[in-house]
């Protein structure tokens, strides 16, 4: 699923198994769109839900401008990564998880971001990548639209605020 200010796109992105969704949004894909500009993403078998008119457009393929994308959610991973005994877990960079709430125009995202152990939350916004990864993410939007994803990427340039979550309080507690 891909979200922009006024539409939600449900569809598929074709890519090589070696390409992660985050890499496709940050660097582009060589598999499906070698002739497209880096800021354009091709989405196949697309259902476009228009938030303002509450109508749906169906298209066999759609071109989406990445800079207009606020978030992208992945329902399931396309590749099951299994490690052989020769791989060592110490080859992976250790990071700490922080539960966050991210405010985007018209959407609220909660999930976990990962930073280096010495880093503070500002490191998430100071990242050079356009899209920031989140896991165990939930998103809510206009009209009560709510969805959860194992993986989500949020456009850093669309973030209005980010806050570390300790405990979410209901308004009735004030």
mmCIF file of the C-alpha atoms, coordinates in Angstrom:
data_MODEL
# 
_entry.id   MODEL 
# 
loop_
_atom_site.group_PDB 
_atom_site.id 
_atom_site.type_symbol 
_atom_site.label_atom_id 
_atom_site.label_alt_id 
_atom_site.label_comp_id 
_atom_site.label_asym_id 
_atom_site.label_entity_id 
_atom_site.label_seq_id 
_atom_site.pdbx_PDB_ins_code 
_atom_site.Cartn_x 
_atom_site.Cartn_y 
_atom_site.Cartn_z 
_atom_site.occupancy 
_atom_site.B_iso_or_equiv 
_atom_site.pdbx_formal_charge 
_atom_site.auth_seq_id 
_atom_site.auth_comp_id 
_atom_site.auth_asym_id 
_atom_site.auth_atom_id 
_atom_site.pdbx_PDB_model_num 
ATOM 1   C CA . UNK A 1 1   ? 0.000   0.000   0.000   1.00 0.00 ? 1   UNK A CA 1 
ATOM 2   C CA . UNK A 1 2   ? 1.233   3.495   -0.867  1.00 0.00 ? 2   UNK A CA 1 
ATOM 3   C CA . UNK A 1 3   ? -0.195  6.662   0.673   1.00 0.00 ? 3   UNK A CA 1 
ATOM 4   C CA . UNK A 1 4   ? -0.147  10.197  -0.679  1.00 0.00 ? 4   UNK A CA 1 
ATOM 5   C CA . UNK A 1 5   ? -1.990  13.268  0.588   1.00 0.00 ? 5   UNK A CA 1 
ATOM 6   C CA . UNK A 1 6   ? -5.200  12.457  -1.267  1.00 0.00 ? 6   UNK A CA 1 
ATOM 7   C CA . UNK A 1 7   ? -4.981  8.825   -2.423  1.00 0.00 ? 7   UNK A CA 1 
ATOM 8   C CA . UNK A 1 8   ? -4.147  5.327   -1.211  1.00 0.00 ? 8   UNK A CA 1 
ATOM 9   C CA . UNK A 1 9   ? -2.669  2.960   -3.824  1.00 0.00 ? 9   UNK A CA 1 
ATOM 10  C CA . UNK A 1 10  ? -3.087  -0.796  -3.411  1.00 0.00 ? 10  UNK A CA 1 
ATOM 11  C CA . UNK A 1 11  ? -0.994  -2.822  -5.821  1.00 0.00 ? 11  UNK A CA 1 
ATOM 12  C CA . UNK A 1 12  ? 2.261   -4.620  -6.518  1.00 0.00 ? 12  UNK A CA 1 
ATOM 13  C CA . UNK A 1 13  ? 5.799   -3.481  -7.214  1.00 0.00 ? 13  UNK A CA 1 
ATOM 14  C CA . UNK A 1 14  ? 7.824   -5.922  -9.309  1.00 0.00 ? 14  UNK A CA 1 
ATOM 15  C CA . UNK A 1 15  ? 11.466  -6.207  -8.304  1.00 0.00 ? 15  UNK A CA 1 
ATOM 16  C CA . UNK A 1 16  ? 14.334  -8.654  -8.003  1.00 0.00 ? 16  UNK A CA 1 
ATOM 17  C CA . UNK A 1 17  ? 14.357  -10.847 -4.887  1.00 0.00 ? 17  UNK A CA 1 
ATOM 18  C CA . UNK A 1 18  ? 17.616  -9.203  -3.850  1.00 0.00 ? 18  UNK A CA 1 
ATOM 19  C CA . UNK A 1 19  ? 15.947  -5.762  -3.716  1.00 0.00 ? 19  UNK A CA 1 
ATOM 20  C CA . UNK A 1 20  ? 14.263  -4.691  -0.497  1.00 0.00 ? 20  UNK A CA 1 
ATOM 21  C CA . UNK A 1 21  ? 11.249  -2.376  -0.587  1.00 0.00 ? 21  UNK A CA 1 
ATOM 22  C CA . UNK A 1 22  ? 13.181  0.272   1.352   1.00 0.00 ? 22  UNK A CA 1 
ATOM 23  C CA . UNK A 1 23  ? 16.006  0.160   -1.200  1.00 0.00 ? 23  UNK A CA 1 
ATOM 24  C CA . UNK A 1 24  ? 13.555  0.516   -4.090  1.00 0.00 ? 24  UNK A CA 1 
ATOM 25  C CA . UNK A 1 25  ? 12.097  3.678   -2.571  1.00 0.00 ? 25  UNK A CA 1 
ATOM 26  C CA . UNK A 1 26  ? 15.469  5.148   -1.607  1.00 0.00 ? 26  UNK A CA 1 
ATOM 27  C CA . UNK A 1 27  ? 17.519  4.175   -4.677  1.00 0.00 ? 27  UNK A CA 1 
ATOM 28  C CA . UNK A 1 28  ? 15.190  2.749   -7.310  1.00 0.00 ? 28  UNK A CA 1 
ATOM 29  C CA . UNK A 1 29  ? 14.762  -0.678  -8.867  1.00 0.00 ? 29  UNK A CA 1 
ATOM 30  C CA . UNK A 1 30  ? 16.755  -2.081  -11.723 1.00 0.00 ? 30  UNK A CA 1 
ATOM 31  C CA . UNK A 1 31  ? 14.306  -4.917  -12.310 1.00 0.00 ? 31  UNK A CA 1 
ATOM 32  C CA . UNK A 1 32  ? 11.012  -3.349  -13.312 1.00 0.00 ? 32  UNK A CA 1 
ATOM 33  C CA . UNK A 1 33  ? 11.838  0.164   -14.363 1.00 0.00 ? 33  UNK A CA 1 
ATOM 34  C CA . UNK A 1 34  ? 15.273  0.616   -15.891 1.00 0.00 ? 34  UNK A CA 1 
ATOM 35  C CA . UNK A 1 35  ? 13.915  3.224   -18.306 1.00 0.00 ? 35  UNK A CA 1 
ATOM 36  C CA . UNK A 1 36  ? 11.984  5.273   -15.710 1.00 0.00 ? 36  UNK A CA 1 
ATOM 37  C CA . UNK A 1 37  ? 13.423  8.284   -13.860 1.00 0.00 ? 37  UNK A CA 1 
ATOM 38  C CA . UNK A 1 38  ? 14.611  7.523   -10.304 1.00 0.00 ? 38  UNK A CA 1 
ATOM 39  C CA . UNK A 1 39  ? 11.719  9.487   -8.732  1.00 0.00 ? 39  UNK A CA 1 
ATOM 40  C CA . UNK A 1 40  ? 9.012   7.492   -10.553 1.00 0.00 ? 40  UNK A CA 1 
ATOM 41  C CA . UNK A 1 41  ? 7.699   4.167   -9.282  1.00 0.00 ? 41  UNK A CA 1 
ATOM 42  C CA . UNK A 1 42  ? 5.599   1.758   -11.343 1.00 0.00 ? 42  UNK A CA 1 
ATOM 43  C CA . UNK A 1 43  ? 2.756   0.039   -9.440  1.00 0.00 ? 43  UNK A CA 1 
ATOM 44  C CA . UNK A 1 44  ? 0.949   -2.910  -11.080 1.00 0.00 ? 44  UNK A CA 1 
ATOM 45  C CA . UNK A 1 45  ? -2.677  -4.116  -10.697 1.00 0.00 ? 45  UNK A CA 1 
ATOM 46  C CA . UNK A 1 46  ? -3.469  -0.870  -8.917  1.00 0.00 ? 46  UNK A CA 1 
ATOM 47  C CA . UNK A 1 47  ? -6.614  0.055   -7.027  1.00 0.00 ? 47  UNK A CA 1 
ATOM 48  C CA . UNK A 1 48  ? -6.509  3.771   -6.250  1.00 0.00 ? 48  UNK A CA 1 
ATOM 49  C CA . UNK A 1 49  ? -8.747  4.902   -3.392  1.00 0.00 ? 49  UNK A CA 1 
ATOM 50  C CA . UNK A 1 50  ? -9.370  8.653   -3.620  1.00 0.00 ? 50  UNK A CA 1 
ATOM 51  C CA . UNK A 1 51  ? -9.774  9.971   -0.062  1.00 0.00 ? 51  UNK A CA 1 
ATOM 52  C CA . UNK A 1 52  ? -11.774 13.096  -0.945  1.00 0.00 ? 52  UNK A CA 1 
ATOM 53  C CA . UNK A 1 53  ? -14.324 11.564  -3.308  1.00 0.00 ? 53  UNK A CA 1 
ATOM 54  C CA . UNK A 1 54  ? -14.265 8.079   -1.727  1.00 0.00 ? 54  UNK A CA 1 
ATOM 55  C CA . UNK A 1 55  ? -14.111 6.598   -5.218  1.00 0.00 ? 55  UNK A CA 1 
ATOM 56  C CA . UNK A 1 56  ? -11.889 3.847   -6.562  1.00 0.00 ? 56  UNK A CA 1 
ATOM 57  C CA . UNK A 1 57  ? -9.990  3.773   -9.856  1.00 0.00 ? 57  UNK A CA 1 
ATOM 58  C CA . UNK A 1 58  ? -8.643  0.459   -11.151 1.00 0.00 ? 58  UNK A CA 1 
ATOM 59  C CA . UNK A 1 59  ? -5.574  0.473   -13.411 1.00 0.00 ? 59  UNK A CA 1 
ATOM 60  C CA . UNK A 1 60  ? -3.321  -2.281  -14.795 1.00 0.00 ? 60  UNK A CA 1 
ATOM 61  C CA . UNK A 1 61  ? -0.327  -0.100  -13.978 1.00 0.00 ? 61  UNK A CA 1 
ATOM 62  C CA . UNK A 1 62  ? 0.202   3.309   -12.481 1.00 0.00 ? 62  UNK A CA 1 
ATOM 63  C CA . UNK A 1 63  ? 3.204   5.634   -12.194 1.00 0.00 ? 63  UNK A CA 1 
ATOM 64  C CA . UNK A 1 64  ? 3.631   7.263   -8.773  1.00 0.00 ? 64  UNK A CA 1 
ATOM 65  C CA . UNK A 1 65  ? 6.028   10.129  -8.009  1.00 0.00 ? 65  UNK A CA 1 
ATOM 66  C CA . UNK A 1 66  ? 8.138   9.040   -4.995  1.00 0.00 ? 66  UNK A CA 1 
ATOM 67  C CA . UNK A 1 67  ? 8.482   12.558  -3.581  1.00 0.00 ? 67  UNK A CA 1 
ATOM 68  C CA . UNK A 1 68  ? 4.663   12.685  -3.242  1.00 0.00 ? 68  UNK A CA 1 
ATOM 69  C CA . UNK A 1 69  ? 4.567   9.405   -1.290  1.00 0.00 ? 69  UNK A CA 1 
ATOM 70  C CA . UNK A 1 70  ? 4.087   9.830   2.456   1.00 0.00 ? 70  UNK A CA 1 
ATOM 71  C CA . UNK A 1 71  ? 4.249   6.165   3.429   1.00 0.00 ? 71  UNK A CA 1 
ATOM 72  C CA . UNK A 1 72  ? 4.463   2.689   1.992   1.00 0.00 ? 72  UNK A CA 1 
ATOM 73  C CA . UNK A 1 73  ? 3.407   -0.456  3.831   1.00 0.00 ? 73  UNK A CA 1 
ATOM 74  C CA . UNK A 1 74  ? 4.355   -4.026  3.052   1.00 0.00 ? 74  UNK A CA 1 
ATOM 75  C CA . UNK A 1 75  ? 1.951   -6.753  4.110   1.00 0.00 ? 75  UNK A CA 1 
ATOM 76  C CA . UNK A 1 76  ? 4.435   -9.586  3.877   1.00 0.00 ? 76  UNK A CA 1 
ATOM 77  C CA . UNK A 1 77  ? 8.036   -10.023 2.933   1.00 0.00 ? 77  UNK A CA 1 
ATOM 78  C CA . UNK A 1 78  ? 8.638   -11.285 -0.584  1.00 0.00 ? 78  UNK A CA 1 
ATOM 79  C CA . UNK A 1 79  ? 11.769  -13.230 0.340   1.00 0.00 ? 79  UNK A CA 1 
ATOM 80  C CA . UNK A 1 80  ? 12.205  -15.627 3.234   1.00 0.00 ? 80  UNK A CA 1 
ATOM 81  C CA . UNK A 1 81  ? 15.738  -15.007 4.481   1.00 0.00 ? 81  UNK A CA 1 
ATOM 82  C CA . UNK A 1 82  ? 17.311  -18.085 6.025   1.00 0.00 ? 82  UNK A CA 1 
ATOM 83  C CA . UNK A 1 83  ? 20.892  -18.284 7.183   1.00 0.00 ? 83  UNK A CA 1 
ATOM 84  C CA . UNK A 1 84  ? 23.300  -21.119 6.728   1.00 0.00 ? 84  UNK A CA 1 
ATOM 85  C CA . UNK A 1 85  ? 25.591  -22.074 9.562   1.00 0.00 ? 85  UNK A CA 1 
ATOM 86  C CA . UNK A 1 86  ? 28.471  -20.255 7.888   1.00 0.00 ? 86  UNK A CA 1 
ATOM 87  C CA . UNK A 1 87  ? 26.779  -16.868 8.475   1.00 0.00 ? 87  UNK A CA 1 
ATOM 88  C CA . UNK A 1 88  ? 27.477  -15.208 11.791  1.00 0.00 ? 88  UNK A CA 1 
ATOM 89  C CA . UNK A 1 89  ? 25.096  -12.983 13.684  1.00 0.00 ? 89  UNK A CA 1 
ATOM 90  C CA . UNK A 1 90  ? 27.940  -10.609 14.574  1.00 0.00 ? 90  UNK A CA 1 
ATOM 91  C CA . UNK A 1 91  ? 28.033  -9.446  10.952  1.00 0.00 ? 91  UNK A CA 1 
ATOM 92  C CA . UNK A 1 92  ? 24.862  -7.432  11.563  1.00 0.00 ? 92  UNK A CA 1 
ATOM 93  C CA . UNK A 1 93  ? 24.956  -3.989  13.068  1.00 0.00 ? 93  UNK A CA 1 
ATOM 94  C CA . UNK A 1 94  ? 23.327  -3.853  16.517  1.00 0.00 ? 94  UNK A CA 1 
ATOM 95  C CA . UNK A 1 95  ? 20.633  -1.187  16.788  1.00 0.00 ? 95  UNK A CA 1 
ATOM 96  C CA . UNK A 1 96  ? 18.139  -0.233  19.440  1.00 0.00 ? 96  UNK A CA 1 
ATOM 97  C CA . UNK A 1 97  ? 14.410  -0.041  18.832  1.00 0.00 ? 97  UNK A CA 1 
ATOM 98  C CA . UNK A 1 98  ? 12.412  3.034   19.816  1.00 0.00 ? 98  UNK A CA 1 
ATOM 99  C CA . UNK A 1 99  ? 8.614   3.122   19.748  1.00 0.00 ? 99  UNK A CA 1 
ATOM 100 C CA . UNK A 1 100 ? 7.530   6.309   17.998  1.00 0.00 ? 100 UNK A CA 1 
ATOM 101 C CA . UNK A 1 101 ? 4.517   8.252   16.849  1.00 0.00 ? 101 UNK A CA 1 
ATOM 102 C CA . UNK A 1 102 ? 4.964   10.076  13.537  1.00 0.00 ? 102 UNK A CA 1 
ATOM 103 C CA . UNK A 1 103 ? 2.610   12.820  12.363  1.00 0.00 ? 103 UNK A CA 1 
ATOM 104 C CA . UNK A 1 104 ? 2.202   13.128  8.597   1.00 0.00 ? 104 UNK A CA 1 
ATOM 105 C CA . UNK A 1 105 ? -0.310  15.321  6.773   1.00 0.00 ? 105 UNK A CA 1 
ATOM 106 C CA . UNK A 1 106 ? -3.671  13.579  7.372   1.00 0.00 ? 106 UNK A CA 1 
ATOM 107 C CA . UNK A 1 107 ? -2.073  10.430  8.859   1.00 0.00 ? 107 UNK A CA 1 
ATOM 108 C CA . UNK A 1 108 ? -0.699  9.240   12.200  1.00 0.00 ? 108 UNK A CA 1 
ATOM 109 C CA . UNK A 1 109 ? 1.848   6.397   12.202  1.00 0.00 ? 109 UNK A CA 1 
ATOM 110 C CA . UNK A 1 110 ? 3.049   4.408   15.210  1.00 0.00 ? 110 UNK A CA 1 
ATOM 111 C CA . UNK A 1 111 ? 5.774   1.791   15.098  1.00 0.00 ? 111 UNK A CA 1 
ATOM 112 C CA . UNK A 1 112 ? 9.380   1.056   15.897  1.00 0.00 ? 112 UNK A CA 1 
ATOM 113 C CA . UNK A 1 113 ? 12.390  2.784   14.375  1.00 0.00 ? 113 UNK A CA 1 
ATOM 114 C CA . UNK A 1 114 ? 15.929  1.526   14.850  1.00 0.00 ? 114 UNK A CA 1 
ATOM 115 C CA . UNK A 1 115 ? 18.926  3.687   15.683  1.00 0.00 ? 115 UNK A CA 1 
ATOM 116 C CA . UNK A 1 116 ? 22.528  3.104   16.687  1.00 0.00 ? 116 UNK A CA 1 
ATOM 117 C CA . UNK A 1 117 ? 22.911  2.550   20.465  1.00 0.00 ? 117 UNK A CA 1 
ATOM 118 C CA . UNK A 1 118 ? 24.684  5.904   20.904  1.00 0.00 ? 118 UNK A CA 1 
ATOM 119 C CA . UNK A 1 119 ? 22.197  7.818   18.744  1.00 0.00 ? 119 UNK A CA 1 
ATOM 120 C CA . UNK A 1 120 ? 19.204  9.921   19.847  1.00 0.00 ? 120 UNK A CA 1 
ATOM 121 C CA . UNK A 1 121 ? 15.806  10.197  18.168  1.00 0.00 ? 121 UNK A CA 1 
ATOM 122 C CA . UNK A 1 122 ? 17.019  13.155  16.080  1.00 0.00 ? 122 UNK A CA 1 
ATOM 123 C CA . UNK A 1 123 ? 19.161  10.627  14.208  1.00 0.00 ? 123 UNK A CA 1 
ATOM 124 C CA . UNK A 1 124 ? 15.988  9.341   12.528  1.00 0.00 ? 124 UNK A CA 1 
ATOM 125 C CA . UNK A 1 125 ? 15.299  12.732  10.954  1.00 0.00 ? 125 UNK A CA 1 
ATOM 126 C CA . UNK A 1 126 ? 18.976  13.407  10.275  1.00 0.00 ? 126 UNK A CA 1 
ATOM 127 C CA . UNK A 1 127 ? 19.213  10.296  8.087   1.00 0.00 ? 127 UNK A CA 1 
ATOM 128 C CA . UNK A 1 128 ? 20.328  10.885  4.486   1.00 0.00 ? 128 UNK A CA 1 
ATOM 129 C CA . UNK A 1 129 ? 17.775  8.400   3.114   1.00 0.00 ? 129 UNK A CA 1 
ATOM 130 C CA . UNK A 1 130 ? 14.436  9.775   1.900   1.00 0.00 ? 130 UNK A CA 1 
ATOM 131 C CA . UNK A 1 131 ? 12.412  6.873   3.367   1.00 0.00 ? 131 UNK A CA 1 
ATOM 132 C CA . UNK A 1 132 ? 12.793  5.780   6.989   1.00 0.00 ? 132 UNK A CA 1 
ATOM 133 C CA . UNK A 1 133 ? 11.987  2.151   7.928   1.00 0.00 ? 133 UNK A CA 1 
ATOM 134 C CA . UNK A 1 134 ? 9.524   1.174   10.684  1.00 0.00 ? 134 UNK A CA 1 
ATOM 135 C CA . UNK A 1 135 ? 8.455   -2.251  11.912  1.00 0.00 ? 135 UNK A CA 1 
ATOM 136 C CA . UNK A 1 136 ? 5.251   -3.300  13.684  1.00 0.00 ? 136 UNK A CA 1 
ATOM 137 C CA . UNK A 1 137 ? 3.630   -0.170  12.261  1.00 0.00 ? 137 UNK A CA 1 
ATOM 138 C CA . UNK A 1 138 ? 0.038   1.042   12.437  1.00 0.00 ? 138 UNK A CA 1 
ATOM 139 C CA . UNK A 1 139 ? -1.436  3.940   10.541  1.00 0.00 ? 139 UNK A CA 1 
ATOM 140 C CA . UNK A 1 140 ? -4.676  5.845   10.970  1.00 0.00 ? 140 UNK A CA 1 
ATOM 141 C CA . UNK A 1 141 ? -6.113  8.454   8.663   1.00 0.00 ? 141 UNK A CA 1 
ATOM 142 C CA . UNK A 1 142 ? -9.111  10.501  7.713   1.00 0.00 ? 142 UNK A CA 1 
ATOM 143 C CA . UNK A 1 143 ? -12.461 8.855   8.206   1.00 0.00 ? 143 UNK A CA 1 
ATOM 144 C CA . UNK A 1 144 ? -11.152 6.316   10.719  1.00 0.00 ? 144 UNK A CA 1 
ATOM 145 C CA . UNK A 1 145 ? -9.026  4.373   8.207   1.00 0.00 ? 145 UNK A CA 1 
ATOM 146 C CA . UNK A 1 146 ? -6.676  2.119   10.214  1.00 0.00 ? 146 UNK A CA 1 
ATOM 147 C CA . UNK A 1 147 ? -4.191  -0.509  9.008   1.00 0.00 ? 147 UNK A CA 1 
ATOM 148 C CA . UNK A 1 148 ? -1.220  -2.424  10.401  1.00 0.00 ? 148 UNK A CA 1 
ATOM 149 C CA . UNK A 1 149 ? 1.895   -3.587  8.594   1.00 0.00 ? 149 UNK A CA 1 
ATOM 150 C CA . UNK A 1 150 ? 4.926   -5.683  9.504   1.00 0.00 ? 150 UNK A CA 1 
ATOM 151 C CA . UNK A 1 151 ? 7.080   -3.193  7.611   1.00 0.00 ? 151 UNK A CA 1 
ATOM 152 C CA . UNK A 1 152 ? 6.472   0.410   6.642   1.00 0.00 ? 152 UNK A CA 1 
ATOM 153 C CA . UNK A 1 153 ? 8.644   3.164   5.190   1.00 0.00 ? 153 UNK A CA 1 
ATOM 154 C CA . UNK A 1 154 ? 7.836   6.832   5.828   1.00 0.00 ? 154 UNK A CA 1 
ATOM 155 C CA . UNK A 1 155 ? 9.003   9.731   3.666   1.00 0.00 ? 155 UNK A CA 1 
ATOM 156 C CA . UNK A 1 156 ? 11.284  11.771  5.935   1.00 0.00 ? 156 UNK A CA 1 
ATOM 157 C CA . UNK A 1 157 ? 10.422  14.961  4.013   1.00 0.00 ? 157 UNK A CA 1 
ATOM 158 C CA . UNK A 1 158 ? 6.706   14.521  4.812   1.00 0.00 ? 158 UNK A CA 1 
ATOM 159 C CA . UNK A 1 159 ? 7.151   14.142  8.601   1.00 0.00 ? 159 UNK A CA 1 
ATOM 160 C CA . UNK A 1 160 ? 5.593   16.980  10.611  1.00 0.00 ? 160 UNK A CA 1 
ATOM 161 C CA . UNK A 1 161 ? 6.696   15.616  13.997  1.00 0.00 ? 161 UNK A CA 1 
ATOM 162 C CA . UNK A 1 162 ? 8.125   12.489  15.589  1.00 0.00 ? 162 UNK A CA 1 
ATOM 163 C CA . UNK A 1 163 ? 7.864   11.574  19.263  1.00 0.00 ? 163 UNK A CA 1 
ATOM 164 C CA . UNK A 1 164 ? 9.255   8.705   21.305  1.00 0.00 ? 164 UNK A CA 1 
ATOM 165 C CA . UNK A 1 165 ? 6.424   6.834   23.013  1.00 0.00 ? 165 UNK A CA 1 
ATOM 166 C CA . UNK A 1 166 ? 6.599   5.828   26.631  1.00 0.00 ? 166 UNK A CA 1 
ATOM 167 C CA . UNK A 1 167 ? 2.887   5.440   27.233  1.00 0.00 ? 167 UNK A CA 1 
ATOM 168 C CA . UNK A 1 168 ? -0.077  6.611   25.200  1.00 0.00 ? 168 UNK A CA 1 
ATOM 169 C CA . UNK A 1 169 ? -2.676  8.418   27.333  1.00 0.00 ? 169 UNK A CA 1 
ATOM 170 C CA . UNK A 1 170 ? -6.323  8.771   26.456  1.00 0.00 ? 170 UNK A CA 1 
ATOM 171 C CA . UNK A 1 171 ? -7.796  12.295  26.448  1.00 0.00 ? 171 UNK A CA 1 
ATOM 172 C CA . UNK A 1 172 ? -10.069 11.383  29.360  1.00 0.00 ? 172 UNK A CA 1 
ATOM 173 C CA . UNK A 1 173 ? -6.939  11.107  31.571  1.00 0.00 ? 173 UNK A CA 1 
ATOM 174 C CA . UNK A 1 174 ? -6.282  14.881  31.359  1.00 0.00 ? 174 UNK A CA 1 
# 
